[in-house]
Amino acid sequence: MLLQVVCLFIPLIAAIFMPFLFKKIRNIHTGWFVLFVPLFLAIYYATFVPSISKGETAVVQFDWIPSLGISFVSYIDGLSLLFSLLISGIGALVVLYSIFYLNRKKEQLHNFYIYLLIFMSAMLGVVQSDNMITLYLFWELTSISSFLLIGYWYNRDKSRFGALKSMMITVAGGMMMLGGFVLLSLMGGTFSIRSIIEQAPLFATNDTFVIALVLILLGAFTKSAQFPFYIWLPDAMEAPTPVSAYLHSATMVKAGIYLVARFTPVFALSEVWIWLVAGIGLLTLFWGSFFAVKQTDLKGILAFSTVSQLGLIMSLLGVGAIAYHVNDAADTVFKYASFAAIFHLINHATFKGSLFMIAGIVDHETGTRDIRKLGGLMSIMPVSFTVALIGSFSMAGLPPFNGFLSKEMFLTAMLSVTEFDLFNFSTWAPLFPIIAWVASVFTFVYSFYFVFKTFTGKLQENELPTKPHEAPIGMLISPVILASLVVTIFFIPNLVTDTFVKPAVMAIQPFLYSSPEDVHIHVSAWHGFSPELWMTLGIIVVGLLLFVTLSKWQKYYNTLPEQFTLNRLYDFTVNELLGSWMTRFSGLYMTGSIRNYLGYMFTAIPIIVIATLFIKNAFVVSFEGASPIHLYQIILIFVLVIGTITTVYARSRITSIIALGAVGYTVSLFFVIFNAPDLALTQLVIETISVALFLLAFYHLPKFQKVEERTRFKFGRVFISVGVGVMVTLVALSAHSQKLVTSIAEYYKETVYSLAGGGNIVNVILVDYRGFDTLFEIAVLAIAGIAIYGMIKLRMSRKEKNHESK
Amino acid sequence: MEIVMAFVCGFLFMSAIYLILSRSLLRIIIGTGLLSHGAHLLILTMGGFGGENPPVLADGVTEYVDPLPQALILTAIVISFGVTAFFLVLAYRSYHELKTDDMTLMKGSEEID
């Protein structure tokens, strides 16, 4: 059954054909061809449902880099199957919606569908990969395709800004996650998540365990838009609405949820995990719901609402991890948390997908998404209104919609936390249900705000760019299907939970349950006068009260100073810290002046060399083996020093050239007294030619400028050059004083005549023993000659030069 | 003698670096000339001055000076000559084109990244 792995790549393969279909078949909307891909996948994954819901799993492996243990493993259990069905099912609905949303003639459809198909492949890969490396691969592919989709209308500034922001944040998180994966694989000796989970209880004592935990959570939090990384999601609303509906409500943002759920068996034993996941989840839940009411853009409200709902699911997963710490967890109340998380995930995908599509329809048919300009659309767009009402009520947690069921279970789970007394939970646990309740009140308010400010009230016809009318039937199909699911799930919740939720819960808590039937949870809409019911009633009463008085208190959001928002922090980091501060910092040392760069080098080299010399105790001076000093040598040294000083201090060019010549001739005299006749000859000739060359250049180069250096730089120059001189002297002394091996010269001396047939040892070395050196030294001379010729002869014509300077 | 020569080489290096850090292009090239002199003398010094005779076979002589450093220096002299000649012409050409030999004025423009 290799097909299971191949299915991951079917959207990618289909993407290859999209440009041809778009260019060749102009009469049919390209989306119709795309539609087959998710439809096929949805049907294919539906065939897994009977076996998976019994608790079985399906694994198919395809080796990619076997020597490194990297392979594409499609591992389907309850969790993967649920996500795969969401991806392919909602994918099909979104493609259908996009066919009517995107104009065939005006839009670059092939680009859109290629990105979307890449995303689909990547997302399926994320949820089915058992290998952590390929999981990361697909993870980054979702970031990239999401970047492309957000920036789909690339000629808009805001699209590009939003795309870049989401890319920066999610890829940064992805890198962290990779680090966590590598640490995990080092602990477990494998990249396979299944075998990591099997070994998980052994890891808890490992030093790097908590680091891996935090790194992987960073990946999940950035992707799932948790606090404080949620800031990319509202800006990603610049994407076309089908993209927002698909990526930013139903699939990609749930990749982080998937990751947390998948790794719960590994990390749930850690206190840090429970606190981080539950705490950050609750904070995100509250923050998102609180600021959703502030938004004036329809998609902005939905973006903040998505953030908030993702926080809800995340906090449930955190509380669900408590089940690992209590005895008889299968029978206690904590089991509700993971169950509620998965159940709400399904519900959220249905109602949020439909709400985004409605926001898109409103935008499409009225020309604006600004809630201040909208109102009174109820009679004009009755179908959209109905769908929006269903979606919003479900989001607010009202019966008879599926959001009610999962919201009740959410409250149950949050109340259950108060019974847990490990890890300081007894102190802080009462906060959990309180925050959850307050956040639910705000959720109620923004749900009503969304639907009633758009569809009821007074129609402001002159404010709207186009005359509003109901959407075409094709555009309504997908939201209507999703809305009917919202209602259906309310009436047959146990069918859904038995089929999808229980196998998924088993994947999150494999140590607790051996088959899905062990999860004894029966969902019912009416469960007596429990505390949850009173809490829900409270939410409705307080929520309604707040909604009615909305105009009175909504303005207080703006008193929160703009400077302290997280977007400011992001802008500051990207523009100021990374942008101008870093540029200014590199500007400090990258001055463009070669003298500064030479200064850095000649400062660094002596410091490193001299420090090493003394740290390693390598500095030795020994007079042993030194040859005697003669008077004429001293005289020559005197001449050399005088010449050098003259060169350095000469005020005119000619003096310094002649002094350099004097130094060169002195060096050749040194060669004479040190028994090097060939060197002396060469040095004499070369020095003569060099001086001649210098004199030639002398006529063409300008006079030395009498610019006085600033004293500080002059001091630096002296300091640096003294440092280099000291370094050379110290190294030379130490090297001379401790000769470790004798010279190999004896061999040359003995064999120069017998083997090479020559008497001049230096010459024989140059052309016989080490002839290759000479060959390439000739090449150097030839190249220098050609280069000089080229420099003098080859000139750009004036026309080319002008062109160049532009 | 080697000890003294170590100081001489250090002195040559010091002067060379001082010149290389100056503003005038010609001074920089003169500096590189001094630097190569210093390096050549350093190689010779490190080979040792022991051995009474030049490394040319002669009757009745057994003590020759080490020939290997000399071969290395010979190669180095030729290469440094080639490079110096190239630099000189480069300096000449750049003065011709840019009308300056002041290193502080020869900076890449700000606009080009």
JSON list of C-alpha atoms in Angstrom, two decimals, chain A residues 17-33 104 109:
[
{"chain": "A", "resi": 17, "resn": "PHE", "atom": "CA", "xyz": [-0.19, 20.62, -14.31]},
{"chain": "A", "resi": 18, "resn": "MET", "atom": "CA", "xyz": [-1.96, 23.77, -13.18]},
{"chain": "A", "resi": 19, "resn": "PRO", "atom": "CA", "xyz": [-0.11, 26.27, -15.40]},
{"chain": "A", "resi": 20, "resn": "PHE", "atom": "CA", "xyz": [-0.86, 24.18, -18.50]},
{"chain": "A", "resi": 21, "resn": "LEU", "atom": "CA", "xyz": [-4.51, 23.85, -17.59]},
{"chain": "A", "resi": 22, "resn": "PHE", "atom": "CA", "xyz": [-4.72, 27.57, -16.89]},
{"chain": "A", "resi": 23, "resn": "LYS", "atom": "CA", "xyz": [-3.01, 28.64, -20.11]},
{"chain": "A", "resi": 24, "resn": "LYS", "atom": "CA", "xyz": [-4.51, 26.09, -22.49]},
{"chain": "A", "resi": 25, "resn": "ILE", "atom": "CA", "xyz": [-8.07, 25.80, -21.25]},
{"chain": "A", "resi": 26, "resn": "ARG", "atom": "CA", "xyz": [-9.20, 29.38, -20.82]},
{"chain": "A", "resi": 27, "resn": "ASN", "atom": "CA", "xyz": [-12.92, 28.76, -20.80]},
{"chain": "A", "resi": 28, "resn": "ILE", "atom": "CA", "xyz": [-13.12, 26.64, -17.69]},
{"chain": "A", "resi": 29, "resn": "HIS", "atom": "CA", "xyz": [-12.17, 27.97, -14.27]},
{"chain": "A", "resi": 30, "resn": "THR", "atom": "CA", "xyz": [-8.94, 26.18, -13.26]},
{"chain": "A", "resi": 31, "resn": "GLY", "atom": "CA", "xyz": [-10.42, 25.50, -9.83]},
{"chain": "A", "resi": 32, "resn": "TRP", "atom": "CA", "xyz": [-12.72, 22.82, -11.26]},
{"chain": "A", "resi": 33, "resn": "PHE", "atom": "CA", "xyz": [-9.68, 20.71, -12.11]},
{"chain": "A", "resi": 104, "resn": "ARG", "atom": "CA", "xyz": [-11.21, 33.65, -13.97]},
{"chain": "A", "resi": 109, "resn": "LEU", "atom": "CA", "xyz": [-5.37, 31.51, -10.97]}
]
